Coordinates of C-alpha atoms in Angstrom, one line a residue:
M30 CA 117.6 65.9 144.6
S31 CA 120.8 65.2 142.6
A32 CA 123.8 63.5 144.3
E33 CA 126.0 64.7 141.5
R34 CA 126.8 68.2 142.7
D35 CA 130.5 68.5 143.5
D36 CA 130.0 70.7 146.6
G37 CA 127.9 68.2 148.6
A38 CA 129.1 65.4 150.9
V39 CA 127.2 62.2 150.0
F40 CA 126.3 59.5 152.5
V41 CA 124.5 56.2 151.7
R42 CA 122.4 54.3 154.2
P43 CA 121.2 50.8 153.3
L44 CA 117.5 50.3 153.6
G45 CA 115.2 47.3 152.8
I46 CA 117.6 45.0 154.6
L47 CA 116.9 41.3 153.8
G48 CA 117.8 38.2 155.7
H49 CA 118.0 34.4 155.2
K50 CA 117.0 33.0 151.9
T51 CA 115.3 36.2 150.8
A52 CA 118.7 37.9 150.7
A53 CA 120.4 35.3 148.5
A54 CA 117.5 35.2 146.0
A55 CA 117.4 39.0 145.8
V56 CA 121.1 39.3 145.2
E57 CA 121.0 36.5 142.6
A58 CA 118.2 38.4 140.9
G59 CA 120.2 41.6 140.8
I60 CA 117.9 43.7 142.9
A61 CA 119.9 43.6 146.1
R62 CA 123.5 43.7 147.2
W63 CA 125.2 41.9 150.2
L64 CA 125.6 44.1 153.2
A65 CA 129.3 43.9 154.2
G66 CA 129.6 40.5 152.5
G67 CA 126.5 39.0 154.1
P68 CA 124.5 37.2 155.4
L69 CA 122.2 40.2 155.2
A70 CA 121.5 42.1 152.0
F71 CA 119.9 45.5 151.1
A72 CA 117.6 46.3 148.3
M73 CA 117.2 50.1 148.8
V74 CA 119.2 53.0 150.0
E75 CA 118.7 56.4 151.5
V76 CA 121.0 59.0 149.9
I77 CA 121.9 61.8 152.3
V78 CA 123.6 64.9 150.9
R79 CA 125.0 67.6 153.2
W80 CA 125.5 71.0 151.4
P81 CA 128.1 73.5 152.4
D82 CA 125.4 75.9 153.6
G83 CA 124.3 73.4 156.2
G84 CA 121.3 72.1 154.4
I85 CA 120.6 68.4 154.3
G86 CA 118.8 66.5 151.6
R87 CA 117.5 63.0 151.8
V88 CA 116.0 60.7 149.2
S89 CA 115.3 57.0 149.1
G90 CA 115.2 54.6 146.2
T91 CA 116.0 51.1 144.9
L92 CA 119.4 50.2 143.8
A93 CA 118.3 50.5 140.2
E94 CA 117.0 54.1 140.8
V95 CA 120.4 55.3 142.1
A96 CA 122.6 53.3 139.7
G97 CA 123.4 56.4 137.7
W98 CA 124.8 58.4 140.6
E99 CA 128.6 58.0 140.5
Q100 CA 129.2 58.9 144.1
V101 CA 126.5 56.6 145.3
V102 CA 127.9 53.6 143.3
E103 CA 131.3 54.2 144.9
R104 CA 129.8 54.0 148.4
L105 CA 127.8 50.9 147.4
D106 CA 131.0 49.0 146.8
A107 CA 132.3 49.9 150.3
L108 CA 128.9 48.9 151.8
S109 CA 128.9 45.6 150.0
R110 CA 132.4 44.1 150.0
P111 CA 133.2 41.3 152.5
R112 CA 135.0 42.2 155.6
Q113 CA 138.4 40.7 156.4
P114 CA 138.9 38.9 159.7
F115 CA 139.5 41.3 162.6
A116 CA 142.2 40.3 165.1
G117 CA 141.9 36.8 163.7
L118 CA 138.1 36.7 164.2
A119 CA 136.2 35.7 161.1
L120 CA 133.2 38.1 160.8
D121 CA 130.8 35.6 159.1
K122 CA 128.7 35.9 162.3
P123 CA 128.6 38.6 164.9
A124 CA 131.2 38.5 167.7
I125 CA 130.5 39.2 171.3
M126 CA 132.9 41.4 173.3
G127 CA 132.6 40.9 177.0
I128 CA 133.4 43.8 179.4
I129 CA 135.7 43.6 182.4
N130 CA 135.8 46.9 184.3
V131 CA 138.8 46.8 186.7
T132 CA 137.6 50.0 188.2
P133 CA 136.0 51.4 191.4
D134 CA 133.6 53.7 189.5
S135 CA 132.3 52.4 186.2
F136 CA 128.7 53.3 185.7
S137 CA 127.4 49.7 185.7
D138 CA 129.6 47.5 187.9
G139 CA 132.1 49.9 189.4
G140 CA 134.0 48.1 192.2
D141 CA 132.7 44.6 191.5
F142 CA 135.9 43.6 189.7
L143 CA 138.5 46.1 191.0
D144 CA 140.2 43.2 192.8
H145 CA 142.3 41.2 190.3
A146 CA 141.0 37.8 191.5
N147 CA 137.4 39.0 191.0
A148 CA 138.2 40.4 187.6
I149 CA 139.9 37.1 186.5
A150 CA 136.9 35.1 187.8
Q151 CA 134.5 37.4 185.9
G152 CA 136.6 37.0 182.7
A153 CA 136.6 33.2 183.0
A154 CA 132.8 33.3 183.4
L155 CA 132.4 35.5 180.4
L156 CA 134.5 33.2 178.3
D157 CA 132.5 30.2 179.5
A158 CA 129.3 32.1 178.5
G159 CA 130.5 32.6 175.0
A160 CA 132.5 35.8 174.8
D161 CA 134.8 36.0 171.7
I162 CA 136.8 38.9 173.1
L163 CA 137.5 40.1 176.6
D164 CA 137.6 43.9 176.8
V165 CA 139.6 44.9 179.9
G166 CA 139.5 48.5 181.1
G167 CA 141.0 50.3 184.1
E168 CA 139.5 53.8 183.7
S169 CA 135.9 54.6 183.8
T170 CA 134.7 56.8 180.9
R171 CA 131.2 57.2 182.2
P172 CA 129.7 60.7 182.0
G173 CA 131.4 62.9 184.5
A174 CA 134.2 60.5 185.3
D175 CA 137.5 61.8 186.6
P176 CA 140.7 60.8 184.8
V177 CA 143.0 58.1 186.1
S178 CA 146.8 58.2 185.9
P179 CA 148.3 55.8 183.3
E180 CA 150.4 54.3 186.1
E181 CA 147.3 53.4 188.2
E182 CA 145.5 52.2 185.1
I183 CA 148.5 49.9 184.2
R184 CA 148.5 48.5 187.8
R185 CA 144.8 47.6 187.4
V186 CA 144.7 46.0 184.0
V187 CA 148.1 44.4 183.2
P188 CA 147.7 41.4 185.6
V189 CA 144.3 40.7 184.2
V190 CA 145.4 41.0 180.6
R191 CA 148.5 38.9 181.2
H192 CA 146.4 36.1 182.8
F193 CA 143.9 35.8 179.9
A194 CA 146.4 36.3 177.2
G195 CA 148.3 33.4 178.7
T196 CA 145.3 31.2 178.4
G197 CA 144.9 32.0 174.7
A198 CA 141.9 34.3 175.1
K199 CA 141.6 37.2 172.8
V200 CA 141.9 40.4 174.9
S201 CA 141.4 44.0 174.0
I202 CA 142.6 46.9 176.1
D203 CA 140.1 49.6 176.7
T204 CA 142.2 52.7 177.2
R205 CA 142.9 56.2 175.8
H206 CA 146.5 56.3 177.1
A207 CA 149.5 55.3 175.0
A208 CA 151.5 54.0 178.0
V209 CA 148.6 51.7 179.0
M210 CA 148.2 50.5 175.4
A211 CA 151.9 49.7 175.2
A212 CA 152.0 47.9 178.6
A213 CA 148.8 45.9 177.8
L214 CA 150.1 44.9 174.4
E215 CA 153.4 43.7 175.9
A216 CA 151.3 41.7 178.4
G217 CA 149.5 40.0 175.5
A218 CA 146.6 42.1 174.5
A219 CA 145.5 41.6 170.9
I220 CA 143.4 44.7 170.3
I221 CA 143.4 48.4 171.2
N222 CA 139.9 49.8 172.0
D223 CA 140.2 53.6 172.2
V224 CA 137.2 55.8 173.0
T225 CA 139.1 58.8 171.6
A226 CA 139.9 57.1 168.2
L227 CA 143.7 57.5 169.0
T228 CA 143.4 61.3 169.6
G229 CA 143.4 61.3 173.4
D230 CA 147.2 60.9 173.7
P231 CA 149.7 62.2 171.2
E232 CA 151.7 59.0 171.4
S233 CA 148.7 56.6 170.8
L234 CA 148.8 56.6 167.0
G235 CA 152.5 55.7 167.1
V236 CA 151.9 52.8 169.5
A237 CA 149.2 51.5 167.2
V238 CA 151.4 51.8 164.1
R239 CA 154.5 50.2 165.7
S240 CA 152.6 47.3 167.3
S241 CA 150.5 46.5 164.2
A242 CA 147.7 45.8 166.7
P243 CA 144.1 45.9 165.5
V244 CA 142.3 49.1 166.7
V245 CA 138.7 50.0 167.5
L246 CA 138.2 53.7 166.7
M247 CA 135.3 55.2 168.6
H248 CA 133.5 58.5 168.4
M249 CA 133.2 60.6 171.5
K250 CA 132.2 64.3 171.6
G251 CA 134.4 66.0 174.1
E252 CA 135.8 64.1 177.0
P253 CA 134.1 62.0 179.8
R254 CA 133.9 64.8 182.3
T255 CA 132.0 67.1 180.0
M256 CA 130.7 65.0 177.1
Q257 CA 127.1 65.0 178.3
Q258 CA 126.9 68.8 178.9
A259 CA 124.4 69.8 176.1
P260 CA 126.0 67.8 173.2
D261 CA 125.0 69.3 169.9
Y262 CA 125.2 68.2 166.3
L263 CA 124.0 69.4 162.9
D264 CA 123.0 65.8 162.0
V265 CA 124.3 63.3 164.5
S266 CA 124.8 60.2 162.4
T267 CA 126.5 61.9 159.4
D268 CA 128.5 64.0 161.8
V269 CA 129.8 60.9 163.5
Y270 CA 130.4 59.2 160.2
A271 CA 132.4 62.1 158.9
Y272 CA 134.5 62.1 162.1
L273 CA 135.2 58.4 161.9
A274 CA 136.0 58.7 158.2
E275 CA 138.6 61.4 159.0
R276 CA 140.1 59.2 161.8
V277 CA 140.3 56.2 159.5
A278 CA 142.1 58.3 156.8
V279 CA 144.6 59.5 159.4
C280 CA 145.3 55.9 160.5
L281 CA 145.7 54.6 157.0
E282 CA 148.0 57.5 156.1
A283 CA 150.1 56.6 159.2
G284 CA 150.5 53.0 158.0
I285 CA 147.8 51.1 159.8
R286 CA 146.4 48.4 157.5
P287 CA 142.7 48.6 156.8
E288 CA 142.1 45.1 158.0
N289 CA 143.4 46.3 161.4
L290 CA 140.6 48.9 161.8
C291 CA 137.1 48.7 163.3
V292 CA 134.7 51.6 163.9
D293 CA 132.4 52.3 166.8
P294 CA 129.9 55.2 166.6
G295 CA 130.1 55.7 170.4
I296 CA 126.5 55.3 171.6
G297 CA 126.3 57.2 175.0
F298 CA 129.4 59.2 174.5
G299 CA 128.5 62.9 174.1
K300 CA 125.0 62.1 172.9
T301 CA 121.5 62.7 174.1
V302 CA 118.8 60.0 174.1
A303 CA 117.6 61.3 170.7
H304 CA 121.1 61.2 169.4
N305 CA 121.6 57.6 170.6
L306 CA 118.4 56.5 168.9
D307 CA 119.4 58.2 165.7
V308 CA 122.8 56.6 165.6
L309 CA 121.3 53.1 166.4
R310 CA 118.8 53.5 163.6
H311 CA 121.6 54.4 161.2
T312 CA 123.9 51.5 162.2
A313 CA 124.0 50.3 158.6
L314 CA 125.2 53.7 157.4
F315 CA 128.6 53.0 159.0
H316 CA 129.3 50.1 156.8
G317 CA 130.0 52.7 154.2
L318 CA 133.4 53.1 155.8
G319 CA 134.3 49.6 154.5
L320 CA 135.3 48.3 158.0
P321 CA 133.7 46.2 160.7
V322 CA 131.2 48.0 162.9
L323 CA 131.1 47.6 166.7
I324 CA 128.1 48.7 168.7
G325 CA 128.3 49.1 172.5
L326 CA 125.1 50.1 174.2
S327 CA 124.9 47.6 177.0
R328 CA 123.2 48.9 180.2
K329 CA 123.6 52.5 179.1
G330 CA 121.6 55.4 180.6
F331 CA 119.4 56.1 177.6
I332 CA 117.8 52.6 178.0
G333 CA 116.6 53.6 181.5
A334 CA 115.6 57.0 180.3
L335 CA 113.3 55.4 177.7
S336 CA 111.8 53.1 180.2
R337 CA 111.3 53.4 184.0
K338 CA 114.7 54.9 185.0
E339 CA 116.0 51.4 185.9
P340 CA 119.5 51.2 187.4
P341 CA 122.2 49.8 185.1
K342 CA 122.0 46.2 186.2
D343 CA 118.3 46.2 185.5
R344 CA 118.7 47.2 181.8
L345 CA 119.3 43.8 180.4
A346 CA 116.1 43.6 178.2
G347 CA 116.8 47.0 176.6
S348 CA 120.4 46.0 176.1
L349 CA 119.4 42.9 174.2
A350 CA 116.8 44.8 172.2
G351 CA 119.5 47.3 171.1
A352 CA 122.0 44.5 170.4
L353 CA 119.5 42.7 168.2
A354 CA 118.6 45.9 166.4
S355 CA 122.2 46.4 165.5
L356 CA 122.7 42.8 164.4
G357 CA 119.7 43.3 162.1
Q358 CA 121.7 46.1 160.4
G359 CA 124.8 44.0 160.1
A360 CA 126.9 45.0 163.1
Q361 CA 129.8 42.6 163.3
I362 CA 130.7 43.0 167.0
V363 CA 128.5 43.8 170.1
R364 CA 130.2 44.9 173.3
V365 CA 128.2 43.7 176.3
H366 CA 128.2 43.1 180.1
D367 CA 125.7 40.2 179.9
V368 CA 127.4 37.7 177.7
A369 CA 125.3 34.6 178.4
E370 CA 122.1 36.3 177.7
T371 CA 123.5 38.0 174.5
Y372 CA 124.8 34.7 173.3
Q373 CA 121.4 33.1 173.6
A374 CA 119.7 36.1 171.9
R375 CA 122.3 35.9 169.1
A376 CA 121.8 32.2 168.7
L377 CA 118.1 32.7 168.0
W378 CA 118.9 35.5 165.6
L379 CA 121.5 33.4 163.8
A380 CA 119.0 30.5 163.5
L381 CA 116.4 32.8 162.0
E382 CA 119.1 33.8 159.5
G383 CA 119.9 30.2 158.7
Q384 CA 123.2 30.1 160.7
S385 CA 124.4 28.2 163.7
A386 CA 125.8 29.8 166.8
T387 CA 128.6 27.3 166.9

């Protein structure tokens, strides 16, 4: 298969990922390249070409074997270059985003932290456990969830955001509504985390541009009430990649700086179990966008579906397995409910890669 045809869209997925001293030696020898600046490296790639007629071709090879393919080389540069800090966080080691759902109906802990005092106590516990970011949300986006008015969402989240921003904690606002983004940013939120990639509200892009706030762009097929009704893709990982690439281009054109963008392929949002597994296996593919990659799979339904149908709070082991799988493909941020356990798992992973958790 040639990747030089003009009418095919080319995607490059890193393979042969190396860690610790093996990576440095392979890069020095010229047989591998750093993955998003390190500490992992990759020595092989899978080149995926999608033809206009719907056909998909795949071929794997070493870096030397694909060195003559111009479109591949361009993508290698995006895959390899170091990532700039995101929201002031250096990305030399993976960051942990802890979840605070100030909602009555979130799939995992709905109602546990609807009371502001409980939400603040939970956030303090997550920070003590090692969270780098607190992600505060006031609307459940679980499958089948009903929408919440922006006014109610603001009532739920702003006191919590204001409290933690006042302590110096780094807070993200998990919302798809422009008014909520604006209110949370005014209260001190540092990051916008939007499951609709700034498409859910016509004013969202403008809020992001005017605020200069870092933004997490997530892929979701459809909207929460309907997203799990027979989701369908031609090829899920490259479909998601193409969507995120388009949203990144829109944001850059609007004036958002590249260092203020992060991408999330949206595991669990309009995807079947098979789709979720495919996206997770292709985590490294998304580094081709040249931006930090966030993976959020904590306690999600596909974990139970693959095991014994455990309820959300009994999916810790699967959540950790998924988080470590994504770290092994260079994900820079993991969004989790169980921060202490993720911190410990990350500490061991970092030690194996020759790094310290502190």
